[in-house]
Amino acid sequence: MAVGAIASRLWMTVVALTALGCAGTSATQDVRPPAAEDDPDEDAPRAYAEVVTAEAASDAGLFTVHRNGGDWLFEIPDSLLGRDMLLI
C-alpha cells in the first residue's frame, strides 16, 4: 500500500472519530435536577433581612461587604453601576 493511501485512511479515521465523539455532546444540556413542586422558586428574589442576617459581619466602603458564614455579599450602589473603576 502506498504512503499516500495510508495517510488518506488515517486522516479519514481521525475525522470520523472526531465527528462521532462530538455527536453526543450538547452545549445546552440542563444538568440540574427538576425542582419539586412544593419548593419555592430558587431564582426568586429574597428579602434583604433574609439574605443579610444579623450574624453577618459588614464592612462599609466603596461597596458594602457582608460576610455571612462562608458567603461574601457585595452591596453595590446604583450610582456605581455601569461606571469604569480601577480598584487596586
GROMACS .gro file of C-alpha atoms in nm:
model
   88
    1MET     CA    1   0.000   0.000   0.000
    2ALA     CA    2   0.131   0.344  -0.086
    3VAL     CA    3   0.214   0.605   0.176
    4GLY     CA    4  -0.050   0.841   0.030
    5ALA     CA    5  -0.324   0.580   0.070
    6ILE     CA    6  -0.225   0.511   0.434
    7ALA     CA    7  -0.220   0.883   0.514
    8SER     CA    8  -0.559   0.926   0.349
    9ARG     CA    9  -0.712   0.640   0.551
   10LEU     CA   10  -0.557   0.771   0.871
   11TRP     CA   11  -0.696   1.118   0.804
   12MET     CA   12  -1.044   0.979   0.735
   13THR     CA   13  -1.028   0.774   1.058
   14VAL     CA   14  -0.934   1.079   1.264
   15VAL     CA   15  -1.217   1.285   1.110
   16ALA     CA   16  -1.471   1.005   1.168
   17LEU     CA   17  -1.368   0.956   1.532
   18THR     CA   18  -1.382   1.330   1.594
   19ALA     CA   19  -1.730   1.351   1.442
   20LEU     CA   20  -1.852   1.056   1.648
   21GLY     CA   21  -1.704   1.196   1.966
   22CYS     CA   22  -1.875   1.531   1.919
   23ALA     CA   23  -2.211   1.383   1.818
   24GLY     CA   24  -2.317   1.308   2.175
   25THR     CA   25  -2.235   1.646   2.326
   26SER     CA   26  -2.468   1.942   2.353
   27ALA     CA   27  -2.390   2.285   2.493
   28THR     CA   28  -2.748   2.335   2.611
   29GLN     CA   29  -2.789   2.033   2.836
   30ASP     CA   30  -2.950   2.114   3.171
   31VAL     CA   31  -2.780   1.915   3.446
   32ARG     CA   32  -2.992   2.047   3.733
   33PRO     CA   33  -3.244   1.804   3.880
   34PRO     CA   34  -3.605   1.907   3.834
   35ALA     CA   35  -3.740   2.115   4.123
   36ALA     CA   36  -4.005   1.967   4.346
   37GLU     CA   37  -4.349   2.121   4.308
   38ASP     CA   38  -4.371   2.236   4.671
   39ASP     CA   39  -4.028   2.408   4.671
   40PRO     CA   40  -4.029   2.787   4.631
   41ASP     CA   41  -3.871   2.923   4.316
   42GLU     CA   42  -3.494   2.933   4.377
   43ASP     CA   43  -3.445   3.221   4.134
   44ALA     CA   44  -3.699   3.446   4.304
   45PRO     CA   45  -3.555   3.743   4.496
   46ARG     CA   46  -3.547   3.708   4.872
   47ALA     CA   47  -3.600   3.976   5.136
   48TYR     CA   48  -3.291   4.178   5.235
   49ALA     CA   49  -3.319   4.072   5.601
   50GLU     CA   50  -3.328   3.708   5.489
   51VAL     CA   51  -3.008   3.743   5.285
   52VAL     CA   52  -2.808   3.973   5.515
   53THR     CA   53  -2.880   3.837   5.861
   54ALA     CA   54  -2.788   3.985   6.198
   55GLU     CA   55  -2.498   3.739   6.223
   56ALA     CA   56  -2.335   3.881   5.907
   57ALA     CA   57  -2.018   4.088   5.957
   58SER     CA   58  -2.047   4.405   5.745
   59ASP     CA   59  -1.780   4.649   5.631
   60ALA     CA   60  -1.878   4.979   5.467
   61GLY     CA   61  -1.660   5.138   5.199
   62LEU     CA   62  -1.689   5.192   4.824
   63PHE     CA   63  -1.905   4.878   4.835
   64THR     CA   64  -2.065   4.745   5.150
   65VAL     CA   65  -1.929   4.395   5.200
   66HIS     CA   66  -2.120   4.143   5.409
   67ARG     CA   67  -1.961   3.816   5.527
   68ASN     CA   68  -2.228   3.567   5.629
   69GLY     CA   69  -2.063   3.238   5.722
   70GLY     CA   70  -1.874   3.130   5.410
   71ASP     CA   71  -2.066   3.364   5.179
   72TRP     CA   72  -1.941   3.707   5.072
   73LEU     CA   73  -2.206   3.954   4.958
   74PHE     CA   74  -2.123   4.283   4.784
   75GLU     CA   75  -2.378   4.563   4.806
   76ILE     CA   76  -2.306   4.793   4.511
   77PRO     CA   77  -2.491   5.129   4.498
   78ASP     CA   78  -2.690   5.208   4.184
   79SER     CA   79  -2.474   5.517   4.128
   80LEU     CA   80  -2.168   5.295   4.072
   81LEU     CA   81  -2.325   5.051   3.827
   82GLY     CA   82  -2.214   5.095   3.468
   83ARG     CA   83  -1.910   5.309   3.561
   84ASP     CA   84  -1.549   5.228   3.488
   85MET     CA   85  -1.340   5.180   3.804
   86LEU     CA   86  -0.979   5.097   3.871
   87LEU     CA   87  -0.950   4.916   4.203
   88ILE     CA   88  -0.602   4.835   4.328
   0.00000   0.00000   0.00000
